[in-house]
XYZ file of C-alpha atoms in Angstrom:
634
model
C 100.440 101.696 107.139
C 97.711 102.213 109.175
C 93.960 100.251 109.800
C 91.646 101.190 112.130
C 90.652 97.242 113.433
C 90.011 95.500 115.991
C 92.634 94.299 118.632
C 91.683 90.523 118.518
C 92.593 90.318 115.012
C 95.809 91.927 114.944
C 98.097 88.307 115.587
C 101.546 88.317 117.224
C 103.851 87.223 114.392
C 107.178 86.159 115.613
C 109.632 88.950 114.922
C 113.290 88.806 115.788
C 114.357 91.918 117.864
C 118.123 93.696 117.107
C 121.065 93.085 118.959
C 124.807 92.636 118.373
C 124.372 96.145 115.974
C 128.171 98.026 115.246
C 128.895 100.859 113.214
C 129.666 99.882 109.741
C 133.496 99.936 109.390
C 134.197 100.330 106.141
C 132.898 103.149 104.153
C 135.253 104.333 101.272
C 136.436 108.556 101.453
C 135.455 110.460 98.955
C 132.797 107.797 97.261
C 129.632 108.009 97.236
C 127.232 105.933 99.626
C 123.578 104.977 98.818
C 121.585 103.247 101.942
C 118.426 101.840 103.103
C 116.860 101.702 106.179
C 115.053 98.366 107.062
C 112.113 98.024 108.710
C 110.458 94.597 108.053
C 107.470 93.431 106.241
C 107.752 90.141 106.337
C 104.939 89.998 109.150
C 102.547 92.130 108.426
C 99.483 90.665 110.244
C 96.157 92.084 108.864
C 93.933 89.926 106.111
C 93.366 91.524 103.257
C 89.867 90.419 101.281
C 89.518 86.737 99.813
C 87.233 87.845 97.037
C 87.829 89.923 93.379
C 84.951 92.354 93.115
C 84.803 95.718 91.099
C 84.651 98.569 92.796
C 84.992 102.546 92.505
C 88.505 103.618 92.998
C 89.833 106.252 94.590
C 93.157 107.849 94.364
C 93.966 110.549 95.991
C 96.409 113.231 94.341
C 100.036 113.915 94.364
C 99.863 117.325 96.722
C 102.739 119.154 95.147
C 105.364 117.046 93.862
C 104.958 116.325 90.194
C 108.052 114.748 88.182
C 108.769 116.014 84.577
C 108.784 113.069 81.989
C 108.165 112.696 78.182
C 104.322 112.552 77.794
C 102.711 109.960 75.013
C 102.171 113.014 72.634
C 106.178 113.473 72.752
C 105.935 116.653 74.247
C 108.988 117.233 77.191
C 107.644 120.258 78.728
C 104.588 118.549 80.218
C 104.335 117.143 83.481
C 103.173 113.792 84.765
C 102.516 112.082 87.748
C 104.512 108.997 87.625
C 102.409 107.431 90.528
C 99.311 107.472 88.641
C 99.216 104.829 86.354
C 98.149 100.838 86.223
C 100.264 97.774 84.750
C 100.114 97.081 80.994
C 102.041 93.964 79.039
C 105.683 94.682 78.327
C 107.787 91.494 76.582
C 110.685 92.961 76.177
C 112.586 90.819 78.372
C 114.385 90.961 81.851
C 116.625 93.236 83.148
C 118.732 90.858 84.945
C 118.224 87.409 86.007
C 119.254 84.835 88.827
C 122.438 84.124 86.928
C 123.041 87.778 85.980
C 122.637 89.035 89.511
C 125.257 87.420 91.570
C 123.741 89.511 94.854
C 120.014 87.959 94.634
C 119.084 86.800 97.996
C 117.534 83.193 97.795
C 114.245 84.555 99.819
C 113.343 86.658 96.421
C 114.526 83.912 93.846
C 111.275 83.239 93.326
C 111.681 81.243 89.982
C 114.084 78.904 91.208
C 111.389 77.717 93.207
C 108.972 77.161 91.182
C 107.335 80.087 90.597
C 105.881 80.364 87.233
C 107.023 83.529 85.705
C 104.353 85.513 84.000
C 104.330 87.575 86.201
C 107.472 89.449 85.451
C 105.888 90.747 81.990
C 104.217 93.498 82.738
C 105.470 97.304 83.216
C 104.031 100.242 85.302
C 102.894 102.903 83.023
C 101.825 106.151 84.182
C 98.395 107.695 82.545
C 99.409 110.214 80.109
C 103.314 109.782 79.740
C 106.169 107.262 79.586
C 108.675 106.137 82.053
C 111.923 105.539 80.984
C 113.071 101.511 81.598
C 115.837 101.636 84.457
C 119.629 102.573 82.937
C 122.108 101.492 85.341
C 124.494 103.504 83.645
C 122.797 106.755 84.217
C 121.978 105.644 87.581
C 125.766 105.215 88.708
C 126.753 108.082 86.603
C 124.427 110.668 88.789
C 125.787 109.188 92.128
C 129.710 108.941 91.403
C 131.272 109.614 94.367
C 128.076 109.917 96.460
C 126.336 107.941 99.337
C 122.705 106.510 98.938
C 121.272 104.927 101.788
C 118.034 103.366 102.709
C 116.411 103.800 105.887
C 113.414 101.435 106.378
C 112.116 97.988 107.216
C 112.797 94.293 105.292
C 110.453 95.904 102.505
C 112.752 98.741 102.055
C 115.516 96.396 101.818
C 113.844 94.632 98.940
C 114.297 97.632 97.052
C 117.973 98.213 97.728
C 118.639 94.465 96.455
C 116.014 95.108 93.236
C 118.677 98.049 92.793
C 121.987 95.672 93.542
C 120.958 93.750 90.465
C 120.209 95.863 88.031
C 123.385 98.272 89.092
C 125.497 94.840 89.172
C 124.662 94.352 85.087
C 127.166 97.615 85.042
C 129.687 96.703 87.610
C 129.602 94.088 90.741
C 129.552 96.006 93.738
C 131.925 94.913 96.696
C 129.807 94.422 100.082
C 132.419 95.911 102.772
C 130.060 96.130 106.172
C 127.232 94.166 107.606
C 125.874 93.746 111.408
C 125.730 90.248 112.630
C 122.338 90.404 111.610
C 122.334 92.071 108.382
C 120.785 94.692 108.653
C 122.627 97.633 108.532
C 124.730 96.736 105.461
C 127.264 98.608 102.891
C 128.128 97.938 99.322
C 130.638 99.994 97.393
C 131.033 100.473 93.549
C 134.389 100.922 93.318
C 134.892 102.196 89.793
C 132.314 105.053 90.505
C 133.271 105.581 94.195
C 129.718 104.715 94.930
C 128.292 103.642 98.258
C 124.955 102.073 98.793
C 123.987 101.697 102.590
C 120.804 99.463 104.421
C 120.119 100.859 107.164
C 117.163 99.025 109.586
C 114.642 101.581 111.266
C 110.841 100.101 112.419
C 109.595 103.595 112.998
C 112.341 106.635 111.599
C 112.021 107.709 115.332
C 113.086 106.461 118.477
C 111.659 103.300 120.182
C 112.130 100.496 122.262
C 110.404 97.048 122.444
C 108.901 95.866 125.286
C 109.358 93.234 127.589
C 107.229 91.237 130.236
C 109.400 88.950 132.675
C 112.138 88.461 130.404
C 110.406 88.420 126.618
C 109.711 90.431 124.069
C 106.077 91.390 123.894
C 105.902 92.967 119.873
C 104.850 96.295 121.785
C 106.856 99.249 121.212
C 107.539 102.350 123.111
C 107.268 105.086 120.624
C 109.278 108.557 120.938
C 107.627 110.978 118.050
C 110.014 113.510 118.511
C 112.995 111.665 118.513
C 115.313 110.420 115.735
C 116.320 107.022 115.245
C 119.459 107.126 116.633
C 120.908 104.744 114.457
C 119.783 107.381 111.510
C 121.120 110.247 113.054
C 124.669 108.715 113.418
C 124.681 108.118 109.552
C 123.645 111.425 108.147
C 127.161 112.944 107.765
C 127.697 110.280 105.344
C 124.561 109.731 103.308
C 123.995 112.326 100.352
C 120.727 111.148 99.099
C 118.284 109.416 101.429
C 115.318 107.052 100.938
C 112.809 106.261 103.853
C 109.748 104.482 105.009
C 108.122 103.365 107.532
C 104.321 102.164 108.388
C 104.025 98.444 108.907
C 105.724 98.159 112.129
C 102.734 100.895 113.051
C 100.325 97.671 112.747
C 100.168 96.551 116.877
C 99.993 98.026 119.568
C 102.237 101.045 120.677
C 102.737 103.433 123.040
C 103.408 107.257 122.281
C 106.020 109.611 123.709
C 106.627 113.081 123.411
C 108.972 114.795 125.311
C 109.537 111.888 127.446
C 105.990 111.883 128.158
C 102.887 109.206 126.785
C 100.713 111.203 125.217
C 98.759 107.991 123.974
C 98.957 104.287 122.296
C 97.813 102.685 119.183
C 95.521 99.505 119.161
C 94.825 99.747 122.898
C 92.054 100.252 125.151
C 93.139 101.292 128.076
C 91.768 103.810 130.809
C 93.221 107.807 130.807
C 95.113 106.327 127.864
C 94.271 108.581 124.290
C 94.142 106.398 121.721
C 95.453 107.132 118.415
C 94.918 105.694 114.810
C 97.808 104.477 112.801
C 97.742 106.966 110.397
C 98.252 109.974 112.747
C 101.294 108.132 114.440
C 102.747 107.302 111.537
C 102.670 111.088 110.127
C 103.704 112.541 113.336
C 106.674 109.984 112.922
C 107.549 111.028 109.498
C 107.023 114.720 110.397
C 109.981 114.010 113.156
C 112.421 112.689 110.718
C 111.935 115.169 108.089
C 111.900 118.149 110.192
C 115.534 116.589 111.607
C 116.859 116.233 107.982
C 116.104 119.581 106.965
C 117.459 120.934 109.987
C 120.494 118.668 110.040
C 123.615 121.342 110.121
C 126.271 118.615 109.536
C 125.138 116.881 106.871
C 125.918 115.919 103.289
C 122.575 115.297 102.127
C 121.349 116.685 99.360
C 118.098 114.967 98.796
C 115.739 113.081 100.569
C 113.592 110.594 99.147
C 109.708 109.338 101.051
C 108.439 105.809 99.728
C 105.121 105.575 100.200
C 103.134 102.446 101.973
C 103.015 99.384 99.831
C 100.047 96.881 100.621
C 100.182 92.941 101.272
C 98.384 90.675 99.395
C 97.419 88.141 102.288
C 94.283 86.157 101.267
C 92.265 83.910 103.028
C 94.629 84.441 106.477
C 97.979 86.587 107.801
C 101.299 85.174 106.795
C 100.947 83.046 110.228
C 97.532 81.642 110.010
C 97.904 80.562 106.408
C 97.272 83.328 104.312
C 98.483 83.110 100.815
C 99.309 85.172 97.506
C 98.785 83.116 94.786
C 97.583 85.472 91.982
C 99.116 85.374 88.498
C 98.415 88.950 87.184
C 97.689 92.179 88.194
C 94.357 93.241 89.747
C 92.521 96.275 87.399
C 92.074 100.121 88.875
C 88.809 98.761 89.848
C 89.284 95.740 91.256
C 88.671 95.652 95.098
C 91.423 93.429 97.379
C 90.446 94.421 100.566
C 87.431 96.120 102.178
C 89.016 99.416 103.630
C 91.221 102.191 102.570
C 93.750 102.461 105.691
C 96.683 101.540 103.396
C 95.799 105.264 101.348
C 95.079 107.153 104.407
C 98.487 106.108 105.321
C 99.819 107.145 101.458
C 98.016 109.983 102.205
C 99.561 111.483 104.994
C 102.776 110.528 103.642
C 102.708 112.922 100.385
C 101.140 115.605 102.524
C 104.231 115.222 105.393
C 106.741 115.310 102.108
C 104.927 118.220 100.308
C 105.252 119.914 103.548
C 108.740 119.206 104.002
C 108.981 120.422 100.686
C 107.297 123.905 100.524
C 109.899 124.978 103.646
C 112.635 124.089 100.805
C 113.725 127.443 98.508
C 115.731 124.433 96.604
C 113.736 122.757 94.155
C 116.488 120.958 92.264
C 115.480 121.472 88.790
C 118.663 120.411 87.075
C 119.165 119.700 83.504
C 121.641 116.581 83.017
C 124.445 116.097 80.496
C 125.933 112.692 80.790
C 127.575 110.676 78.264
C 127.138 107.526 77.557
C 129.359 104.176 77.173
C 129.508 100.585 76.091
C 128.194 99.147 79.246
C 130.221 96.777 80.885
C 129.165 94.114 83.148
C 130.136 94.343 86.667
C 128.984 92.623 89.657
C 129.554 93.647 93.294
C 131.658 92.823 95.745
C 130.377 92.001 99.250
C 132.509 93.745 101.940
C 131.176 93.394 104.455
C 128.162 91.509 106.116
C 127.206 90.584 109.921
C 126.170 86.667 110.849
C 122.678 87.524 110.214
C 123.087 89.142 107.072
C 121.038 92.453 108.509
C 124.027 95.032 108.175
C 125.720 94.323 104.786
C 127.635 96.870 102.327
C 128.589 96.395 98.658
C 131.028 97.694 96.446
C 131.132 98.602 92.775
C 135.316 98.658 92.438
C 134.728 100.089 88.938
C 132.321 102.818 89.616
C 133.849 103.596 93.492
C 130.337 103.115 94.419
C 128.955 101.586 97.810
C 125.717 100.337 98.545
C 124.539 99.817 101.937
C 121.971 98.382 103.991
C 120.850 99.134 107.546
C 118.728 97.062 109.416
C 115.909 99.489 111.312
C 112.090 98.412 112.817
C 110.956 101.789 113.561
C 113.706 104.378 112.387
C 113.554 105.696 116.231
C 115.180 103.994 118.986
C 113.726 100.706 120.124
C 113.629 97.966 122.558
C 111.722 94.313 122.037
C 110.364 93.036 125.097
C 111.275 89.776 126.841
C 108.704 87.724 128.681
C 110.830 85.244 130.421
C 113.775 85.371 128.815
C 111.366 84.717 125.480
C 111.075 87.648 122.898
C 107.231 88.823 122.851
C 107.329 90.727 119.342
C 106.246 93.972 121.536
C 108.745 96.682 121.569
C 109.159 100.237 124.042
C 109.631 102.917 121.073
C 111.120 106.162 121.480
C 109.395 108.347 119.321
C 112.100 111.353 120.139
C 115.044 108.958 119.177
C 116.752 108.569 116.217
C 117.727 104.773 115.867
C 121.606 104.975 116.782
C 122.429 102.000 114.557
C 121.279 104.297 111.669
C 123.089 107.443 113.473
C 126.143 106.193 113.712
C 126.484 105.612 109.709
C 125.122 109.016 108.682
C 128.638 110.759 107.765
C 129.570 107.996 105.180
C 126.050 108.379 103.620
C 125.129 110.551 100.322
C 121.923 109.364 100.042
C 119.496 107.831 101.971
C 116.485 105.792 101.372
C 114.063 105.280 104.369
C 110.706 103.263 104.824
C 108.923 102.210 107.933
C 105.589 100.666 108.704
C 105.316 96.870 109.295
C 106.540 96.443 112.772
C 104.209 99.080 113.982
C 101.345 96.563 113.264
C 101.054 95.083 116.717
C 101.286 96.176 120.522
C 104.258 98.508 121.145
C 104.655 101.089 123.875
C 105.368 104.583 123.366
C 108.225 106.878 124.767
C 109.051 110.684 124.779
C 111.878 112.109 127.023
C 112.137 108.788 128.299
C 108.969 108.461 129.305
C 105.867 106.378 128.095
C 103.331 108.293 126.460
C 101.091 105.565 125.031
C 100.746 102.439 123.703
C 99.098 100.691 120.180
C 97.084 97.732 119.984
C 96.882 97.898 123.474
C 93.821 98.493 126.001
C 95.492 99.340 129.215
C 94.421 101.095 132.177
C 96.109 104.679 132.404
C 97.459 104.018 129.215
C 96.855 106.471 126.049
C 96.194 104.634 123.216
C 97.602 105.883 119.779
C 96.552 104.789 116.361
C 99.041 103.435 114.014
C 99.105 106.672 112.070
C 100.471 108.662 114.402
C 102.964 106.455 115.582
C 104.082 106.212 112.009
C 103.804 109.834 111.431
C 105.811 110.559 114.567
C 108.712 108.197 114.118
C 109.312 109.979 110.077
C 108.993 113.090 111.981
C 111.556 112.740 114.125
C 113.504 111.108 111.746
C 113.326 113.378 108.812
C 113.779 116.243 111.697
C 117.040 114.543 112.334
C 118.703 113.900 109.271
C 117.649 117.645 108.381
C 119.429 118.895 111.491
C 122.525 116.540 111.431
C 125.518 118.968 111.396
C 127.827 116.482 110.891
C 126.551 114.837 107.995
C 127.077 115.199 103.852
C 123.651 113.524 103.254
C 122.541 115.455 100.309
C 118.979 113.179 99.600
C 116.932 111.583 101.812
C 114.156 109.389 99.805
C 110.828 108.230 102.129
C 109.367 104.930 100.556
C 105.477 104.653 101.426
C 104.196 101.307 102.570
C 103.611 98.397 100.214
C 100.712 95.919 101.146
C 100.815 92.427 101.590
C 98.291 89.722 99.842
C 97.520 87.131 101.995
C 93.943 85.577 100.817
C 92.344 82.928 103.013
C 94.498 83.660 106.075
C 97.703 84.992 107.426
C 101.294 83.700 106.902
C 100.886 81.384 109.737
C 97.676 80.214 108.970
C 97.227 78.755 105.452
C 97.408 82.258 103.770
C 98.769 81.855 100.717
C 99.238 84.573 97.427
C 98.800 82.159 94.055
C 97.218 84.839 91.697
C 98.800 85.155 88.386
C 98.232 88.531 87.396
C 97.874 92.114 88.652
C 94.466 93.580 89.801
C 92.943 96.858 89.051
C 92.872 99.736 90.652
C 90.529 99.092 93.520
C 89.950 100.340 97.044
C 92.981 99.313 98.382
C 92.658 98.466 103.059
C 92.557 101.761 104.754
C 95.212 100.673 107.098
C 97.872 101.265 103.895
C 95.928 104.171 102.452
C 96.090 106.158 106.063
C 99.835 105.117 106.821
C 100.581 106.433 103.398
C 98.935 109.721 103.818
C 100.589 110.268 106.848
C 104.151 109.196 105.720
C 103.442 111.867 102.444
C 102.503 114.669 105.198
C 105.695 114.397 107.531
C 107.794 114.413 104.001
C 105.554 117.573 102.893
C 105.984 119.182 105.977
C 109.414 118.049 106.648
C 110.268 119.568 102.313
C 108.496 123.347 103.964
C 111.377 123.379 106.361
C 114.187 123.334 104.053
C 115.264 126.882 104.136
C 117.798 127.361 101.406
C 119.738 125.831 98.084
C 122.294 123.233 99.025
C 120.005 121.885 102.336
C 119.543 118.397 101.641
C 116.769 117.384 99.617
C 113.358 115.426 100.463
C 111.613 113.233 97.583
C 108.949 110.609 97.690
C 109.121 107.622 95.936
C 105.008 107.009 96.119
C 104.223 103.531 95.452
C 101.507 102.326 97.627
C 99.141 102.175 94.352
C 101.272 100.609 92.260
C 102.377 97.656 94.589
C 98.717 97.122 95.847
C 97.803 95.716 92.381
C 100.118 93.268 92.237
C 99.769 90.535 94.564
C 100.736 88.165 91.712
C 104.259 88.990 91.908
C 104.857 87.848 96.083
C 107.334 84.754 96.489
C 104.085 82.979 98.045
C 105.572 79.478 98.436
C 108.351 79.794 95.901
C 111.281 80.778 98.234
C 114.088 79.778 100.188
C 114.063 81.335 104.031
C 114.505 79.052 106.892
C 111.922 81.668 108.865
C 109.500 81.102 106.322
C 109.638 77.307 105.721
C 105.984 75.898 105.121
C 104.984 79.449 105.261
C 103.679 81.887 102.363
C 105.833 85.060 101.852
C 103.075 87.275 100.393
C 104.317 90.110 101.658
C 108.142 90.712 100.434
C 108.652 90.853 96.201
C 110.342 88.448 93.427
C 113.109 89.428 92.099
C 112.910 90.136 89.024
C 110.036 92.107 89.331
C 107.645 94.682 89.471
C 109.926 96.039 92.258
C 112.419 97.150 89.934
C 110.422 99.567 88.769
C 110.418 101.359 92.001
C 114.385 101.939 90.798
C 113.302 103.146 88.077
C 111.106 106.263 89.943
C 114.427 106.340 92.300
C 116.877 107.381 88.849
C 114.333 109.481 88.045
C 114.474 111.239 91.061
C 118.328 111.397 90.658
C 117.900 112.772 87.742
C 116.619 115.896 89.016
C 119.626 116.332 91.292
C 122.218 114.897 89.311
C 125.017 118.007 88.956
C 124.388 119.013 91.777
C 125.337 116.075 93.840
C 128.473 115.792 91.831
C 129.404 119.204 92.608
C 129.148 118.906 96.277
């Protein structure tokens, strides 16, 4: 996500760098594997506006990729846009609950806190047609014996546990891997050899954080035409992919290619070019789809591009006391911030997967027989999970399913500085660099689903071929400085490039997520900024930071879907939801949670579970949909 602002207001949140990462050990043959890269958004820094005017929306149109649903008028050879829609009332009850789901992390149980919950009555519906409610039958049915992974930030991983509970209402999965961290983590649905992966990637490319006398400095070094490593060591595995990345964009970063800094984001710095967050984040996403496309060793079959989601800080960041306190959603015309970064970002996301996708001669229009049973309750099984709970895998025994997710800042290769021994929340990035945490799980994974955009939102230094290019946030002398947007842009680039390219993979979908906003009003999450609204907002001008990092995350996926040459190359999808989640700052944990990194603190940035999260599960089975034989005949 990117926003063009000014250096003094972009805070340093305290962000815990990755170490102690291992391979996930336990991936079951011949299931399938689902995972998510993680890239945090539990920090993202910039104030959104403290005030609910009307305004003229815009909303910039789906490029290419339209899905086929059943419009109003009943007619099911129309097409829709499922992204183009607003939140209406919908009573018919949960899908799951905090008893139901026995894999509901206590960050998201939002109403066991206190949280009132109105806000979980409301559905998204698109203008013009209806989206079918979530079936986690048909969901586990399409990936039996696959590998779905997620390759993004702490948001991303929201979405992978929003899909461990409604999945678990069919069968419990069995969590067989997690990092000491948790964040690269596996879950496995036995009884439909299923495999859902997390794996955690800031920026889909390469980078490293860095560090001034010993600490972390939340800068990042930033390789653009380098997959995450950590990504690129996963494809074999993965059959369907989801990614995202923009809010680790948000700081300042420097910007590699070919070892070289070509320029920074956020800085100011002599013989330094400084780029804006939306061009570094496409030029990231353009990376990583290009590698996926190209990958000769994988398994995937599709790839799927989330779009930038916005926070709903008000009145502050999450550190300065920002909250989210709404209680329903904000109206199509209902301003929360006062720029449009956040769809420049959505943006360049569709155009990078529309590009990704006109390369493609496979356009997986499949027509899906599956019969139905008496659904039977099953809940995961947790397999495996590190001491931090970053790197954690599930099983579904019933369904031989596993569900995994991978903890990932930036997608790419990264460092955090140390200043004195002290982390400094500034990482050395290398753009070129696929994160090798995420690498190193790719042949267990079917399908993959990636998102990356939070961590970019400070200083971080920029690397190609080893070699700093640039830095964002930052105003250094001989320094280029990049905007967010190409950071962001870069890192999906390289990534997508290299989980296109991955010979040794059987990723047969890779799914970007764009960036989700946060909705802190009144200040940030360590400064009184809170999120107490009760209902959604309309569909107003949404900050540019998330618009630009989502424009540039749809552009690598676009460009990244033009590169797929022929039928059975993995597939690249978009799961565009930047719109959707920027109405809904009513539906944050706020102060309703249970996080011993967030105590007195407002979480306005991460999503309640239940939620209007699910429903980005339910775009995610219908993008299965459209692939379903053919993943189960590969």
């Amino acid at each position: 996500m990117a926003m063009a602002m000014a250096k003094e207001s972009v805070p340093s949140p305290n962000l815990h760098g990755l170490n102690h990462i291992r391979k996930p050990a336990h991936v079951f043959p011949g299931g399938r594997t689902i995972a998510l890269m993680l890239t945090t958004g539990l920090l993202f820094v910039f104030l959104l506006s403290t005030h609910h005017r009307r305004a003229t929306f815009y909303y910039p149109p789906m490029p290419t990729h339209i899905s086929p649903q059943t419009t109003k008028a009943g007619h099911e050879d129309k097409i829709c846009n499922l992204f183009n829609g607003t939140w209406v009332r919908d009573f018919r009850g949960l899908a799951y609950t905090n008893i139901t789901c026995p894999t509901m992390p206590e960050s998201k149980n939002c109403g066991k806190y206190g949280k009132q919950m109105d806000y979980v009555n409301w559905k998204w519906e698109p203008h013009g047609c209806d989206m079918a409610r979530f079936e986690p039958q048909l969901f586990l049915n399409i990936v039996r014996g696959k590998t779905l992974a997620f390759a993004a930030d702490s948001i991303g991983r929201n979405q992978m546990e929003s899909l461990l509970c409604l999945l678990s209402q069919v069968e419990t999965p069995t969590k067989v891997y997690s990092d000491t961290k948790g964040i690269f983590v596996t879950w496995h649905f036995r009884s439909h050899n299923f495999t859902l992966m997390a794996l955690w990637t800031k920026f889909l490319v390469q980078a490293s954080e860095r560090e001034i006398n010993g600490t972390v400095v939340e800068m990042h070094d930033i390789h653009l035409d380098k997959l995450d490593a950590r990504l690129a060591a996963n494809l074999r595995e993965i059959n369907i992919l989801v990614i995202s990345t923009s809010r680790w964009f948000f700081r300042k970063n420097y910007l590699y290619e070919g070892g070289k800094l070509i320029g920074c984001i956020y800085c100011s710095e002599d013989n330094i070019t400084s780029f804006d967050v939306t061009t570094a984040i496409q030029m990231a996403l353009r990376t990583a789809l290009n590698n996926l496309s190209n990958c000769q060793e994988c398994g995937l079959q599709l790839t799927v591009v989330r779009t930038a989601t916005p926070a709903h800080f008000e009145n502050g960041f999450w550190n300065t006391g920002g909250y989210c306190n709404r209680t329903e959603p904000v109206g199509e015309g209902e301003a929360m911030t006062t720029s449009t970064v956040e769809w420049a970002i959505r943006n360049a996301q569709v155009e990078e997967a529309n590009t990704a996708q006109k390369k493609s001669n496979y356009r997986g229009q499949i027509n899906i027989e599956i019969h139905y049973k008496t659904l039977q309750v099953e809940a995961p099984s947790k397999v495996h999970s590190d001491t931090n709970d970053k790197f954690v895998t599930w099983h579904f025994r019933s369904h031989n399913f596993t569900l995994m997710a991978l903890w990932t800042k930036f997608l790419v290769e990264d460092s955090e500085r140390d200043i004195n021994g002290t982390a400094s929340g500034t990482h050395d990035i290398h753009l070129d660099k696929i994160d090798p945490r995420l690498a190193a799980n790719l042949h267990e994974i079917d399908i993959l689903v990636i998102s990356s955009s939070q961590w970019f939102i400070r200083i971080n230094y920029l690397y190609e071929g080893g070699k700093l290019i640039g830095c964002m946030f930052c105003s250094e002398d001989n320094i280029t400085t990049f905007s967010i947007n190409t950071g962001i842009q870069r890192v999906f680039r390289t990534a997508l490039n290299s989980l296109r390219n991955c010979q040794k993979c059987r990723l047969r979908l890779t799914v970007v997520r764009t960036t989700t906003p946060t909705h802190f009003e009144n200040g940030l999450w360590n400064t009184g900024g809170y999120c107490n609204r009760t209902e959604p907002v309309g569909e107003g001008m949404i900050s540019e930071v998330y618009q630009e990092i989502r424009n540039a995350q749809l552009e690598e996926v676009n460009r990244s879907q033009k590169q797929i040459s022929h039928k059975g190359q993995m597939g690249i999808e978009i799961l565009d939801v930047t719109k959707a989640m920027s109405m809904r700052p009513d539906a944050h944990p706020g102060i309703h949670l249970n996080n011993e990194w967030m105590r007195s603190y407002s979480d306005c940035c991460h999503w309640c579970l239940p939620g209007p999260i699910d429903m980005w599960n339910e775009l995610l089975l219908s993008v299965l949909k459209k692939y379903g034989k053919d993943l189960q005949n590969q």
